[in-house]
Short mmCIF file of C-alpha atoms in Angstrom, two decimals:
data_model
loop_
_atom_site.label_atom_id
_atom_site.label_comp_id
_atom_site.label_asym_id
_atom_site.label_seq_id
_atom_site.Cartn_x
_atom_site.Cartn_y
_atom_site.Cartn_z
CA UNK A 1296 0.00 0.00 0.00
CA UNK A 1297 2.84 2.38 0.97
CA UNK A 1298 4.13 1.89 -2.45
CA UNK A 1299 1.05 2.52 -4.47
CA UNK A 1300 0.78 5.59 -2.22
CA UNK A 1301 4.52 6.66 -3.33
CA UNK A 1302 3.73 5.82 -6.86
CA UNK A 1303 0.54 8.28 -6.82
CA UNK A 1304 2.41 11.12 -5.07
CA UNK A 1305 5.23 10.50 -7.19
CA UNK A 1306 2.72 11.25 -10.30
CA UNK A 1307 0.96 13.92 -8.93
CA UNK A 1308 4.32 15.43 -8.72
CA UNK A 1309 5.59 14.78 -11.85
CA UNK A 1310 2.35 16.08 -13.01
CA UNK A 1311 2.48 19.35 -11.04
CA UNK A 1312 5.98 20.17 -12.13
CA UNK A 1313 4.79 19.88 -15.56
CA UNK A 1314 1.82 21.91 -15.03
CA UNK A 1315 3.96 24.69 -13.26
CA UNK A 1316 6.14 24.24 -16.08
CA UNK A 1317 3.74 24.89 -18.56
CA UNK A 1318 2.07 27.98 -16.67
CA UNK A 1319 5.46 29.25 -16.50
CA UNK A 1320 5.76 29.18 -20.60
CA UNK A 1321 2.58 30.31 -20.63
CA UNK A 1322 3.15 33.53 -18.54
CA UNK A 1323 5.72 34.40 -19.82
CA UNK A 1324 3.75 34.07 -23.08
CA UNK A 1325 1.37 36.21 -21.74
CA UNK A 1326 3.54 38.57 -20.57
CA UNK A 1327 5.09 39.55 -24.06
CA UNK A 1328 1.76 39.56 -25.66
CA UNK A 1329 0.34 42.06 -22.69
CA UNK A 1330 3.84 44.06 -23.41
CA UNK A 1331 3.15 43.82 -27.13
CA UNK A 1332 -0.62 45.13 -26.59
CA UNK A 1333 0.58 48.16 -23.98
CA UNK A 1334 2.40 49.09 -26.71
CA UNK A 1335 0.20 49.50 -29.54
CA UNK A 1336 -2.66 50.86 -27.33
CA UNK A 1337 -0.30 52.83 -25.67
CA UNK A 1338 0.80 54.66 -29.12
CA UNK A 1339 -2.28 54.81 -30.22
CA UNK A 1340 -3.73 56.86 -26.74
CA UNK A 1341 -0.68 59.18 -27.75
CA UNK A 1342 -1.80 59.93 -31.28
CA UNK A 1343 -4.89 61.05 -30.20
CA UNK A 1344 -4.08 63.04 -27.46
CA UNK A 1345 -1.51 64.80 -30.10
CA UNK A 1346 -3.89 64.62 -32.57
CA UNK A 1347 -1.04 63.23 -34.98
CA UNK A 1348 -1.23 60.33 -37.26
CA UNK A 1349 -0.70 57.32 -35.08
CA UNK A 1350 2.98 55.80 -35.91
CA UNK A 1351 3.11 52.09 -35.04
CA UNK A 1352 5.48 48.83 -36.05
CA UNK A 1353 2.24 47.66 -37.38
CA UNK A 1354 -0.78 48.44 -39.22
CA UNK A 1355 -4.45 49.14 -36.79
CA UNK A 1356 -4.91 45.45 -37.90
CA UNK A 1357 -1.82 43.95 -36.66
CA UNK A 1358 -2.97 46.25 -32.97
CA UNK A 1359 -5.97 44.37 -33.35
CA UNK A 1360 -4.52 41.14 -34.21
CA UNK A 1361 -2.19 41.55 -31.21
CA UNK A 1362 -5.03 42.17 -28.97
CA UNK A 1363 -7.01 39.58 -29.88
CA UNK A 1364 -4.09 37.71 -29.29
CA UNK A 1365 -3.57 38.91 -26.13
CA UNK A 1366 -7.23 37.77 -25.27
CA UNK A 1367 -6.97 34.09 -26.53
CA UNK A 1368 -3.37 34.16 -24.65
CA UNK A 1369 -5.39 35.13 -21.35
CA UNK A 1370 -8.16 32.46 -22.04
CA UNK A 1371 -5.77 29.73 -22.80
CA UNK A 1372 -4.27 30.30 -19.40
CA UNK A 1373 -7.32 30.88 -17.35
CA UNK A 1374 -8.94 26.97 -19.06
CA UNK A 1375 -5.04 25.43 -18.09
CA UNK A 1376 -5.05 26.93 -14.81
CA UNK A 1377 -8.76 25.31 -14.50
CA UNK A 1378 -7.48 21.86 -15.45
CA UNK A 1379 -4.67 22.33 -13.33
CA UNK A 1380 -7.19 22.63 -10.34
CA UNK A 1381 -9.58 20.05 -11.42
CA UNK A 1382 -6.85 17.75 -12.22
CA UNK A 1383 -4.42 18.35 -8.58
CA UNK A 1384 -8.42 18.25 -7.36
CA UNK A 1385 -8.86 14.62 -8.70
CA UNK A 1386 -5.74 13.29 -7.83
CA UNK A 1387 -6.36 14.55 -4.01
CA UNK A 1388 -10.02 13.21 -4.01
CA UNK A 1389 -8.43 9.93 -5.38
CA UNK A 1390 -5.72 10.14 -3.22
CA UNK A 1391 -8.11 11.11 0.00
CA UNK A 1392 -10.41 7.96 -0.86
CA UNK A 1393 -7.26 5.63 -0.99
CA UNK A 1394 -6.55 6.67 2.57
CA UNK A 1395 -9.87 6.02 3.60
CA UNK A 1396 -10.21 2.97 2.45
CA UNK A 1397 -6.88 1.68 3.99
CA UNK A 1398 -8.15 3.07 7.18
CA UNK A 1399 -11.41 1.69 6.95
CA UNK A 1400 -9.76 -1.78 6.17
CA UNK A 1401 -7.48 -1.06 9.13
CA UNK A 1402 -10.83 -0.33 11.41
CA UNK A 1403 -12.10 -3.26 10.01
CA UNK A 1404 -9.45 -5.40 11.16
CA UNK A 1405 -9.04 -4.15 14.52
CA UNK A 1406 -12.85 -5.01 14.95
CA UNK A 1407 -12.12 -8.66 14.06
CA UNK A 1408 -9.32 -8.68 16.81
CA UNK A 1409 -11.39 -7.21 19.24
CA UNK A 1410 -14.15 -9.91 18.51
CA UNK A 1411 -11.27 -12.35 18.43
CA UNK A 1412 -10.33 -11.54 21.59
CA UNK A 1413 -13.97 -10.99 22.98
CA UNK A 1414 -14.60 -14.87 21.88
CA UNK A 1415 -11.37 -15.71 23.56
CA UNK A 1416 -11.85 -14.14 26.64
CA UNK A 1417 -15.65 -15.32 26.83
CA UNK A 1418 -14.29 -19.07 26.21
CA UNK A 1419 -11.84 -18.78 28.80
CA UNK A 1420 -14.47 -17.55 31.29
CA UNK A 1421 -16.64 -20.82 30.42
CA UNK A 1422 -13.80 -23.17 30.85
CA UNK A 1423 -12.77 -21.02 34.62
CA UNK A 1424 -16.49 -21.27 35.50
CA UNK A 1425 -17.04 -24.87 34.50
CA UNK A 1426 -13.39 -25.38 36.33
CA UNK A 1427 -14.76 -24.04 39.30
CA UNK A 1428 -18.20 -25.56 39.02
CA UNK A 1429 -16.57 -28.53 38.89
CA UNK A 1430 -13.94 -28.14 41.80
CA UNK A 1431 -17.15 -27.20 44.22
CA UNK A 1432 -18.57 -30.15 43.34
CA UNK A 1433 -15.23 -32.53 44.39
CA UNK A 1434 -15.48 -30.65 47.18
CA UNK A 1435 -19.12 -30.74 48.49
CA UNK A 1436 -18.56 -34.19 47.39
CA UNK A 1437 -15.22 -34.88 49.42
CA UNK A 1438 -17.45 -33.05 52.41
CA UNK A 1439 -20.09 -35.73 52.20
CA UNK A 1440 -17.11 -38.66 51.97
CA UNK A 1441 -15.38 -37.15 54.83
CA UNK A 1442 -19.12 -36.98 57.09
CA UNK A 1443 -19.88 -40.04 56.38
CA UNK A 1444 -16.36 -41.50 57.50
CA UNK A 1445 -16.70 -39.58 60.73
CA UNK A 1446 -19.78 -41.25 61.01
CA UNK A 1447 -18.79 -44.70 60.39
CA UNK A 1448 -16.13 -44.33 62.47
CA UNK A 1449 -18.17 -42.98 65.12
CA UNK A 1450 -20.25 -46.12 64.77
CA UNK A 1451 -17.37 -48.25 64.74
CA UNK A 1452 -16.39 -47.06 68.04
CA UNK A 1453 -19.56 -47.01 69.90
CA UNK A 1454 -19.74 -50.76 68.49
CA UNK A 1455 -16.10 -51.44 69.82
CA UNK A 1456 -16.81 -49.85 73.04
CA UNK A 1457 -19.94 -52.49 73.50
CA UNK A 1458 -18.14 -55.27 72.48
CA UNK A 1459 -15.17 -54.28 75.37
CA UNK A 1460 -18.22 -54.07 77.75
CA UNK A 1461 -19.41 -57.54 76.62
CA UNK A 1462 -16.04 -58.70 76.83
CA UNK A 1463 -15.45 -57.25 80.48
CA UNK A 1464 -19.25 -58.94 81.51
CA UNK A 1465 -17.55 -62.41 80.14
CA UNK A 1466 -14.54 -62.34 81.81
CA UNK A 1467 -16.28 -61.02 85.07
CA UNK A 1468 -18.35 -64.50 84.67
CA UNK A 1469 -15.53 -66.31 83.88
CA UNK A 1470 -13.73 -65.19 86.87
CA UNK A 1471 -16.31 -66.24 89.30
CA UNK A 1472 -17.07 -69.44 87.56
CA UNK A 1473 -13.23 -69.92 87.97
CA UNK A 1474 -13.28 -68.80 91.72
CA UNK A 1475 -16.61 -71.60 92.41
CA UNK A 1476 -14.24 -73.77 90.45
CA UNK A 1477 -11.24 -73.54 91.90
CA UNK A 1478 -10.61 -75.94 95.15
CA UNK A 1479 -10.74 -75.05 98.35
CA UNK A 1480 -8.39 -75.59 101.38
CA UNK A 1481 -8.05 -78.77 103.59
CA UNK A 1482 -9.86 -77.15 106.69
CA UNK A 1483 -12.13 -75.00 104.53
CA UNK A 1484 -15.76 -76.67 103.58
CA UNK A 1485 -17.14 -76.43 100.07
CA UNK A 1486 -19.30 -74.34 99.53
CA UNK A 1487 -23.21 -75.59 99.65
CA UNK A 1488 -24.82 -75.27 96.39
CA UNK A 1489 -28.54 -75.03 95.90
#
């Protein structure tokens, strides 16, 4: 693009150096036809105010000619000085709309980063909330895991703690069963039973 913008300046001034080149011949053109035409008119004013014969280079046709001259000189400038304008005019407009359009196109793909990035940055949020939805869930289900261990294990001790009391009941009737058992001393009587 930077090229094709040289290469259009680079025209337009290779154009407007002709164009001043031309309006330079062309003044100066100008200028010895308007020094020309002072002349004759300027002999001819003379004559008249001496009342003698006018006494010109030329004949009143050749003042004429040089006047009309003059006239088509100033024309022909004023219509290249107006394509001048509407020519340097062009070549802005055109060059104007070429820098819009590279701007727009610029705009346009800074929008389609910004919705990149907009899509990326509303995926990412999905995947962190669905992260996080899903590490509350481990958790409120690691809570439950971890209750209901307490609990068994609060079970598992009550039930431990019976069995010890069964256990110390047993031996208690062991012991005295042991005791009635055991025999007794030479002078010592049995005990009765029933």
């Amino acid at each position: 693009m930077a090229d094709g913008t040289r290469s259009v300046r680079s025209l337009s001034a290779s154009r407007s150096a002709s164009s001043t080149a031309s309006n330079v011949a062309t003044s100066r053109e100008s200028a010895d036809i308007s020094r020309r035409a002072a002349t004759v008119v300027s002999s001819e004013v003379a004559a008249a105010k001496s009342k003698r014969p006018v006494v010109t280079a030329a004949p009143t046709t050749s003042s004429q000619s040089c006047l009309e001259d003059y006239f088509v000189g100033i024309q022909r400038i004023v219509d290249e000085q107006r394509r001048a304008t509407e020519l340097a005019k062009g070549q802005a407009e055109e060059q104007f709309q070429k820098d819009l359009d590279a701007k727009n196109s610029e705009v346009r793909d800074l929008q389609r980063q910004l919705r990149k990035r907009d899509e990326a940055e509303l995926r990412l949020r999905q995947d962190l909330e669905a992260k996080d939805s899903e590490v509350r869930a481990q958790r409120q289900t690691y809570k439950e895991a971890e209750l209901r261990l307490q609990q068994d294990l609060a079970s598992k001790a009550a039930h431990v703690q019976e069995l010890q009391a069964e256990m110390t009941n047993v031996q208690a009737h062991l012991d005295m069963i042991s005791n009635i058992m055991k025999p007794r001393d030479a002078g010592s009587k049995r005990p009765r039973l029933g």
